[in-house]
Backbone as XML, in Angstrom:
<?xml version="1.0"?>
<chain id="A" units="angstrom">
  <residue number="1" name="UNK">
    <atom name="N" x="-67.027" y="-11.044" z="47.389"/>
    <atom name="CA" x="-68.325" y="-11.466" z="47.865"/>
    <atom name="C" x="-68.843" y="-12.585" z="46.982"/>
  </residue>
  <residue number="2" name="UNK">
    <atom name="N" x="-69.365" y="-13.588" z="47.597"/>
    <atom name="CA" x="-69.945" y="-14.688" z="46.843"/>
    <atom name="C" x="-71.454" y="-14.566" z="46.798"/>
  </residue>
  <residue number="3" name="UNK">
    <atom name="N" x="-72.062" y="-14.252" z="47.919"/>
    <atom name="CA" x="-73.519" y="-14.130" z="47.968"/>
    <atom name="C" x="-73.907" y="-12.884" z="48.745"/>
  </residue>
  <residue number="4" name="UNK">
    <atom name="N" x="-75.101" y="-12.372" z="48.453"/>
    <atom name="CA" x="-75.627" y="-11.205" z="49.138"/>
    <atom name="C" x="-76.997" y="-11.538" z="49.711"/>
  </residue>
  <residue number="5" name="UNK">
    <atom name="N" x="-77.364" y="-10.852" z="50.787"/>
    <atom name="CA" x="-78.701" y="-11.038" z="51.363"/>
    <atom name="C" x="-79.752" y="-10.414" z="50.454"/>
  </residue>
  <residue number="6" name="UNK">
    <atom name="N" x="-79.446" y="-9.245" z="49.900"/>
    <atom name="CA" x="-80.350" y="-8.562" z="48.979"/>
    <atom name="C" x="-79.802" y="-8.739" z="47.575"/>
  </residue>
  <residue number="7" name="UNK">
    <atom name="N" x="-80.601" y="-9.308" z="46.689"/>
    <atom name="CA" x="-80.155" y="-9.594" z="45.320"/>
    <atom name="C" x="-80.609" y="-8.476" z="44.389"/>
  </residue>
  <residue number="8" name="UNK">
    <atom name="N" x="-79.673" y="-7.963" z="43.607"/>
    <atom name="CA" x="-79.988" y="-6.967" z="42.590"/>
    <atom name="C" x="-80.562" y="-7.699" z="41.390"/>
  </residue>
  <residue number="9" name="UNK">
    <atom name="N" x="-81.734" y="-7.255" z="40.915"/>
    <atom name="CA" x="-82.380" y="-7.883" z="39.759"/>
    <atom name="C" x="-82.733" y="-6.817" z="38.733"/>
  </residue>
  <residue number="10" name="UNK">
    <atom name="N" x="-83.150" y="-7.276" z="37.563"/>
    <atom name="CA" x="-83.628" y="-6.391" z="36.517"/>
    <atom name="C" x="-84.837" y="-7.042" z="35.855"/>
  </residue>
  <residue number="11" name="UNK">
    <atom name="N" x="-85.488" y="-6.305" z="34.984"/>
    <atom name="CA" x="-86.636" y="-6.833" z="34.248"/>
    <atom name="C" x="-86.275" y="-6.927" z="32.767"/>
  </residue>
  <residue number="12" name="UNK">
    <atom name="N" x="-87.092" y="-7.643" z="32.013"/>
    <atom name="CA" x="-86.809" y="-7.814" z="30.581"/>
    <atom name="C" x="-86.939" y="-6.506" z="29.805"/>
  </residue>
  <residue number="13" name="UNK">
    <atom name="N" x="-87.603" y="-5.514" z="30.379"/>
    <atom name="CA" x="-87.800" y="-4.233" z="29.704"/>
    <atom name="C" x="-86.751" y="-3.189" z="30.073"/>
  </residue>
  <residue number="14" name="UNK">
    <atom name="N" x="-85.846" y="-3.514" z="30.971"/>
    <atom name="CA" x="-84.834" y="-2.547" z="31.421"/>
    <atom name="C" x="-83.836" y="-2.259" z="30.302"/>
  </residue>
  <residue number="15" name="UNK">
    <atom name="N" x="-83.460" y="-0.994" z="30.119"/>
    <atom name="CA" x="-82.446" y="-0.661" z="29.115"/>
    <atom name="C" x="-81.100" y="-1.311" z="29.454"/>
  </residue>
  <residue number="16" name="UNK">
    <atom name="N" x="-80.426" y="-1.856" z="28.443"/>
    <atom name="CA" x="-79.146" y="-2.527" z="28.660"/>
    <atom name="C" x="-78.093" y="-1.586" z="29.251"/>
  </residue>
  <residue number="17" name="UNK">
    <atom name="N" x="-78.184" y="-0.310" z="28.924"/>
    <atom name="CA" x="-77.239" y="0.661" z="29.476"/>
    <atom name="C" x="-77.345" y="0.693" z="31.007"/>
  </residue>
  <residue number="18" name="UNK">
    <atom name="N" x="-78.575" y="0.679" z="31.520"/>
    <atom name="CA" x="-78.790" y="0.685" z="32.968"/>
    <atom name="C" x="-78.336" y="-0.629" z="33.598"/>
  </residue>
  <residue number="19" name="UNK">
    <atom name="N" x="-78.629" y="-1.737" z="32.937"/>
    <atom name="CA" x="-78.217" y="-3.049" z="33.444"/>
    <atom name="C" x="-76.687" y="-3.115" z="33.508"/>
  </residue>
  <residue number="20" name="UNK">
    <atom name="N" x="-76.024" y="-2.657" z="32.447"/>
    <atom name="CA" x="-74.564" y="-2.634" z="32.417"/>
    <atom name="C" x="-73.988" y="-1.752" z="33.506"/>
  </residue>
  <residue number="21" name="UNK">
    <atom name="N" x="-74.602" y="-0.596" z="33.695"/>
    <atom name="CA" x="-74.139" y="0.315" z="34.742"/>
    <atom name="C" x="-74.240" y="-0.361" z="36.105"/>
  </residue>
  <residue number="22" name="UNK">
    <atom name="N" x="-75.332" y="-1.061" z="36.353"/>
    <atom name="CA" x="-75.505" y="-1.769" z="37.627"/>
    <atom name="C" x="-74.466" y="-2.870" z="37.801"/>
  </residue>
  <residue number="23" name="UNK">
    <atom name="N" x="-74.256" y="-3.668" z="36.764"/>
    <atom name="CA" x="-73.293" y="-4.770" z="36.842"/>
    <atom name="C" x="-71.907" y="-4.255" z="37.192"/>
  </residue>
  <residue number="24" name="UNK">
    <atom name="N" x="-71.446" y="-3.219" z="36.480"/>
    <atom name="CA" x="-70.079" y="-2.755" z="36.684"/>
    <atom name="C" x="-69.921" y="-1.863" z="37.911"/>
  </residue>
  <residue number="25" name="UNK">
    <atom name="N" x="-70.927" y="-1.063" z="38.242"/>
    <atom name="CA" x="-70.785" y="-0.203" z="39.420"/>
    <atom name="C" x="-70.893" y="-0.998" z="40.717"/>
  </residue>
  <residue number="26" name="UNK">
    <atom name="N" x="-71.639" y="-2.105" z="40.688"/>
    <atom name="CA" x="-71.784" y="-2.946" z="41.884"/>
    <atom name="C" x="-70.806" y="-4.122" z="41.896"/>
  </residue>
  <residue number="27" name="UNK">
    <atom name="N" x="-69.937" y="-4.206" z="40.889"/>
    <atom name="CA" x="-68.948" y="-5.290" z="40.768"/>
    <atom name="C" x="-69.612" y="-6.674" z="40.788"/>
  </residue>
  <residue number="28" name="UNK">
    <atom name="N" x="-70.643" y="-6.821" z="39.962"/>
    <atom name="CA" x="-71.359" y="-8.096" z="39.856"/>
    <atom name="C" x="-70.934" y="-8.808" z="38.580"/>
  </residue>
  <residue number="29" name="UNK">
    <atom name="N" x="-71.016" y="-10.122" z="38.581"/>
    <atom name="CA" x="-70.712" y="-10.878" z="37.359"/>
    <atom name="C" x="-71.958" y="-11.063" z="36.503"/>
  </residue>
  <residue number="30" name="UNK">
    <atom name="N" x="-73.130" y="-10.824" z="37.090"/>
    <atom name="CA" x="-74.382" y="-10.944" z="36.361"/>
    <atom name="C" x="-75.552" y="-10.505" z="37.214"/>
  </residue>
  <residue number="31" name="UNK">
    <atom name="N" x="-76.678" y="-10.266" z="36.548"/>
    <atom name="CA" x="-77.906" y="-9.854" z="37.232"/>
    <atom name="C" x="-79.051" y="-10.731" z="36.744"/>
  </residue>
  <residue number="32" name="UNK">
    <atom name="N" x="-79.805" y="-11.334" z="37.664"/>
    <atom name="CA" x="-80.969" y="-12.117" z="37.252"/>
    <atom name="C" x="-82.052" y="-11.225" z="36.633"/>
  </residue>
  <residue number="33" name="UNK">
    <atom name="N" x="-82.689" y="-11.733" z="35.597"/>
    <atom name="CA" x="-83.817" y="-11.046" z="34.965"/>
    <atom name="C" x="-85.080" y="-11.706" z="35.511"/>
  </residue>
  <residue number="34" name="UNK">
    <atom name="N" x="-85.973" y="-10.891" z="36.080"/>
    <atom name="CA" x="-87.168" y="-11.445" z="36.712"/>
    <atom name="C" x="-88.437" y="-10.919" z="36.060"/>
  </residue>
  <residue number="35" name="UNK">
    <atom name="N" x="-89.475" y="-11.736" z="36.155"/>
    <atom name="CA" x="-90.833" y="-11.358" z="35.763"/>
    <atom name="C" x="-91.684" y="-11.619" z="36.990"/>
  </residue>
  <residue number="36" name="UNK">
    <atom name="N" x="-91.935" y="-10.568" z="37.763"/>
    <atom name="CA" x="-92.600" y="-10.750" z="39.056"/>
    <atom name="C" x="-91.630" y="-11.412" z="40.017"/>
  </residue>
  <residue number="37" name="UNK">
    <atom name="N" x="-91.978" y="-12.615" z="40.469"/>
    <atom name="CA" x="-91.085" y="-13.354" z="41.380"/>
    <atom name="C" x="-90.359" y="-14.499" z="40.664"/>
  </residue>
  <residue number="38" name="UNK">
    <atom name="N" x="-90.603" y="-14.645" z="39.365"/>
    <atom name="CA" x="-90.002" y="-15.738" z="38.600"/>
    <atom name="C" x="-88.737" y="-15.274" z="37.869"/>
  </residue>
  <residue number="39" name="UNK">
    <atom name="N" x="-87.641" y="-16.021" z="38.018"/>
    <atom name="CA" x="-86.412" y="-15.729" z="37.283"/>
    <atom name="C" x="-86.568" y="-16.266" z="35.861"/>
  </residue>
  <residue number="40" name="UNK">
    <atom name="N" x="-86.396" y="-15.366" z="34.875"/>
    <atom name="CA" x="-86.563" y="-15.777" z="33.475"/>
    <atom name="C" x="-85.258" y="-15.735" z="32.688"/>
  </residue>
  <residue number="41" name="UNK">
    <atom name="N" x="-84.176" y="-15.303" z="33.337"/>
    <atom name="CA" x="-82.890" y="-15.261" z="32.654"/>
    <atom name="C" x="-81.832" y="-14.591" z="33.498"/>
  </residue>
  <residue number="42" name="UNK">
    <atom name="N" x="-80.694" y="-14.348" z="32.889"/>
    <atom name="CA" x="-79.598" y="-13.638" z="33.557"/>
    <atom name="C" x="-78.817" y="-12.861" z="32.508"/>
  </residue>
  <residue number="43" name="UNK">
    <atom name="N" x="-78.390" y="-11.658" z="32.869"/>
    <atom name="CA" x="-77.526" y="-10.848" z="32.016"/>
    <atom name="C" x="-76.159" y="-10.836" z="32.684"/>
  </residue>
  <residue number="44" name="UNK">
    <atom name="N" x="-75.115" y="-11.194" z="31.931"/>
    <atom name="CA" x="-73.770" y="-11.292" z="32.495"/>
    <atom name="C" x="-72.883" y="-10.148" z="32.001"/>
  </residue>
  <residue number="45" name="UNK">
    <atom name="N" x="-71.709" y="-10.021" z="32.613"/>
    <atom name="CA" x="-70.712" y="-9.047" z="32.170"/>
    <atom name="C" x="-70.396" y="-9.250" z="30.686"/>
  </residue>
  <residue number="46" name="UNK">
    <atom name="N" x="-70.241" y="-10.505" z="30.303"/>
    <atom name="CA" x="-69.905" y="-10.822" z="28.906"/>
    <atom name="C" x="-71.005" y="-10.343" z="27.957"/>
  </residue>
  <residue number="47" name="UNK">
    <atom name="N" x="-72.263" y="-10.537" z="28.343"/>
    <atom name="CA" x="-73.378" y="-10.069" z="27.511"/>
    <atom name="C" x="-73.284" y="-8.567" z="27.272"/>
  </residue>
  <residue number="48" name="UNK">
    <atom name="N" x="-73.037" y="-7.824" z="28.349"/>
    <atom name="CA" x="-72.954" y="-6.367" z="28.244"/>
    <atom name="C" x="-71.784" y="-5.952" z="27.369"/>
  </residue>
  <residue number="49" name="UNK">
    <atom name="N" x="-70.622" y="-6.571" z="27.585"/>
    <atom name="CA" x="-69.454" y="-6.229" z="26.767"/>
    <atom name="C" x="-69.696" y="-6.524" z="25.293"/>
  </residue>
  <residue number="50" name="UNK">
    <atom name="N" x="-70.305" y="-7.661" z="24.994"/>
    <atom name="CA" x="-70.579" y="-8.005" z="23.590"/>
    <atom name="C" x="-71.571" y="-7.043" z="22.954"/>
  </residue>
  <residue number="51" name="UNK">
    <atom name="N" x="-72.593" y="-6.646" z="23.696"/>
    <atom name="CA" x="-73.597" y="-5.720" z="23.160"/>
    <atom name="C" x="-72.958" y="-4.388" z="22.793"/>
  </residue>
  <residue number="52" name="UNK">
    <atom name="N" x="-72.120" y="-3.872" z="23.682"/>
    <atom name="CA" x="-71.564" y="-2.544" z="23.447"/>
    <atom name="C" x="-70.276" y="-2.543" z="22.624"/>
  </residue>
  <residue number="53" name="UNK">
    <atom name="N" x="-69.571" y="-3.666" z="22.556"/>
    <atom name="CA" x="-68.352" y="-3.728" z="21.746"/>
    <atom name="C" x="-68.586" y="-4.331" z="20.365"/>
  </residue>
  <residue number="54" name="UNK">
    <atom name="N" x="-69.723" y="-4.979" z="20.142"/>
    <atom name="CA" x="-69.986" y="-5.674" z="18.884"/>
    <atom name="C" x="-69.737" y="-4.820" z="17.641"/>
  </residue>
  <residue number="55" name="UNK">
    <atom name="N" x="-70.120" y="-3.545" z="17.631"/>
    <atom name="CA" x="-69.846" y="-2.753" z="16.421"/>
    <atom name="C" x="-68.356" y="-2.611" z="16.090"/>
  </residue>
  <residue number="56" name="UNK">
    <atom name="N" x="-67.481" y="-2.800" z="17.077"/>
    <atom name="CA" x="-66.043" y="-2.633" z="16.865"/>
    <atom name="C" x="-65.284" y="-3.951" z="16.778"/>
  </residue>
  <residue number="57" name="UNK">
    <atom name="N" x="-65.991" y="-5.079" z="16.842"/>
    <atom name="CA" x="-65.315" y="-6.367" z="16.750"/>
    <atom name="C" x="-65.228" y="-6.811" z="15.295"/>
  </residue>
  <residue number="58" name="UNK">
    <atom name="N" x="-64.144" y="-7.412" z="14.947"/>
    <atom name="CA" x="-63.960" y="-7.907" z="13.583"/>
    <atom name="C" x="-63.245" y="-9.261" z="13.648"/>
  </residue>
  <residue number="59" name="UNK">
    <atom name="N" x="-63.410" y="-10.050" z="12.618"/>
    <atom name="CA" x="-62.799" y="-11.378" z="12.565"/>
    <atom name="C" x="-61.514" y="-11.296" z="11.764"/>
  </residue>
  <residue number="60" name="UNK">
    <atom name="N" x="-60.431" y="-11.800" z="12.324"/>
    <atom name="CA" x="-59.135" y="-11.797" z="11.633"/>
    <atom name="C" x="-59.004" y="-13.103" z="10.844"/>
  </residue>
  <residue number="61" name="UNK">
    <atom name="N" x="-58.954" y="-12.997" z="9.533"/>
    <atom name="CA" x="-58.908" y="-14.196" z="8.683"/>
    <atom name="C" x="-57.616" y="-14.986" z="8.833"/>
  </residue>
  <residue number="62" name="UNK">
    <atom name="N" x="-56.501" y="-14.310" z="9.087"/>
    <atom name="CA" x="-55.226" y="-15.011" z="9.136"/>
    <atom name="C" x="-55.041" y="-15.831" z="10.416"/>
  </residue>
  <residue number="63" name="UNK">
    <atom name="N" x="-55.576" y="-15.359" z="11.536"/>
    <atom name="CA" x="-55.353" y="-16.086" z="12.788"/>
    <atom name="C" x="-56.643" y="-16.631" z="13.393"/>
  </residue>
  <residue number="64" name="UNK">
    <atom name="N" x="-57.787" y="-16.371" z="12.761"/>
    <atom name="CA" x="-59.079" y="-16.901" z="13.195"/>
    <atom name="C" x="-59.457" y="-16.442" z="14.604"/>
  </residue>
  <residue number="65" name="UNK">
    <atom name="N" x="-59.110" y="-15.214" z="14.942"/>
    <atom name="CA" x="-59.458" y="-14.644" z="16.238"/>
    <atom name="C" x="-60.407" y="-13.466" z="16.052"/>
  </residue>
  <residue number="66" name="UNK">
    <atom name="N" x="-61.144" y="-13.170" z="17.116"/>
    <atom name="CA" x="-61.966" y="-11.971" z="17.131"/>
    <atom name="C" x="-61.099" y="-10.841" z="17.667"/>
  </residue>
  <residue number="67" name="UNK">
    <atom name="N" x="-61.083" y="-9.715" z="16.957"/>
    <atom name="CA" x="-60.230" y="-8.607" z="17.352"/>
    <atom name="C" x="-61.060" y="-7.336" z="17.491"/>
  </residue>
  <residue number="68" name="UNK">
    <atom name="N" x="-60.594" y="-6.425" z="18.335"/>
    <atom name="CA" x="-61.213" y="-5.121" z="18.475"/>
    <atom name="C" x="-60.702" y="-4.230" z="17.361"/>
  </residue>
  <residue number="69" name="UNK">
    <atom name="N" x="-61.630" y="-3.656" z="16.591"/>
    <atom name="CA" x="-61.260" y="-2.798" z="15.474"/>
    <atom name="C" x="-61.500" y="-1.370" z="15.876"/>
  </residue>
  <residue number="70" name="UNK">
    <atom name="N" x="-60.465" y="-0.560" z="15.805"/>
    <atom name="CA" x="-60.586" y="0.858" z="16.133"/>
    <atom name="C" x="-60.141" y="1.650" z="14.923"/>
  </residue>
  <residue number="71" name="UNK">
    <atom name="N" x="-60.984" y="2.572" z="14.517"/>
    <atom name="CA" x="-60.687" y="3.396" z="13.345"/>
    <atom name="C" x="-60.040" y="4.702" z="13.799"/>
  </residue>
  <residue number="72" name="UNK">
    <atom name="N" x="-58.832" y="4.935" z="13.353"/>
    <atom name="CA" x="-58.144" y="6.205" z="13.638"/>
    <atom name="C" x="-58.283" y="7.095" z="12.422"/>
  </residue>
  <residue number="73" name="UNK">
    <atom name="N" x="-59.092" y="8.110" z="12.535"/>
    <atom name="CA" x="-59.278" y="9.030" z="11.395"/>
    <atom name="C" x="-58.721" y="10.380" z="11.720"/>
  </residue>
</chain>
């Protein structure tokens, strides 16, 4: 799908967990953030992934890449 008749939106006060759930359950690449009828931003799949994966991301000094760090204890 490229466009929809009814657009899914969110507000600036919406919890990111809910926004992420909407993006992935509805297979959207992003959701516009609105204040009333005015669009004030957009939250994308990448934004959600970075927010929730950031605690596990680390920088690899030898290859200069961002890597997922998982601790096996």
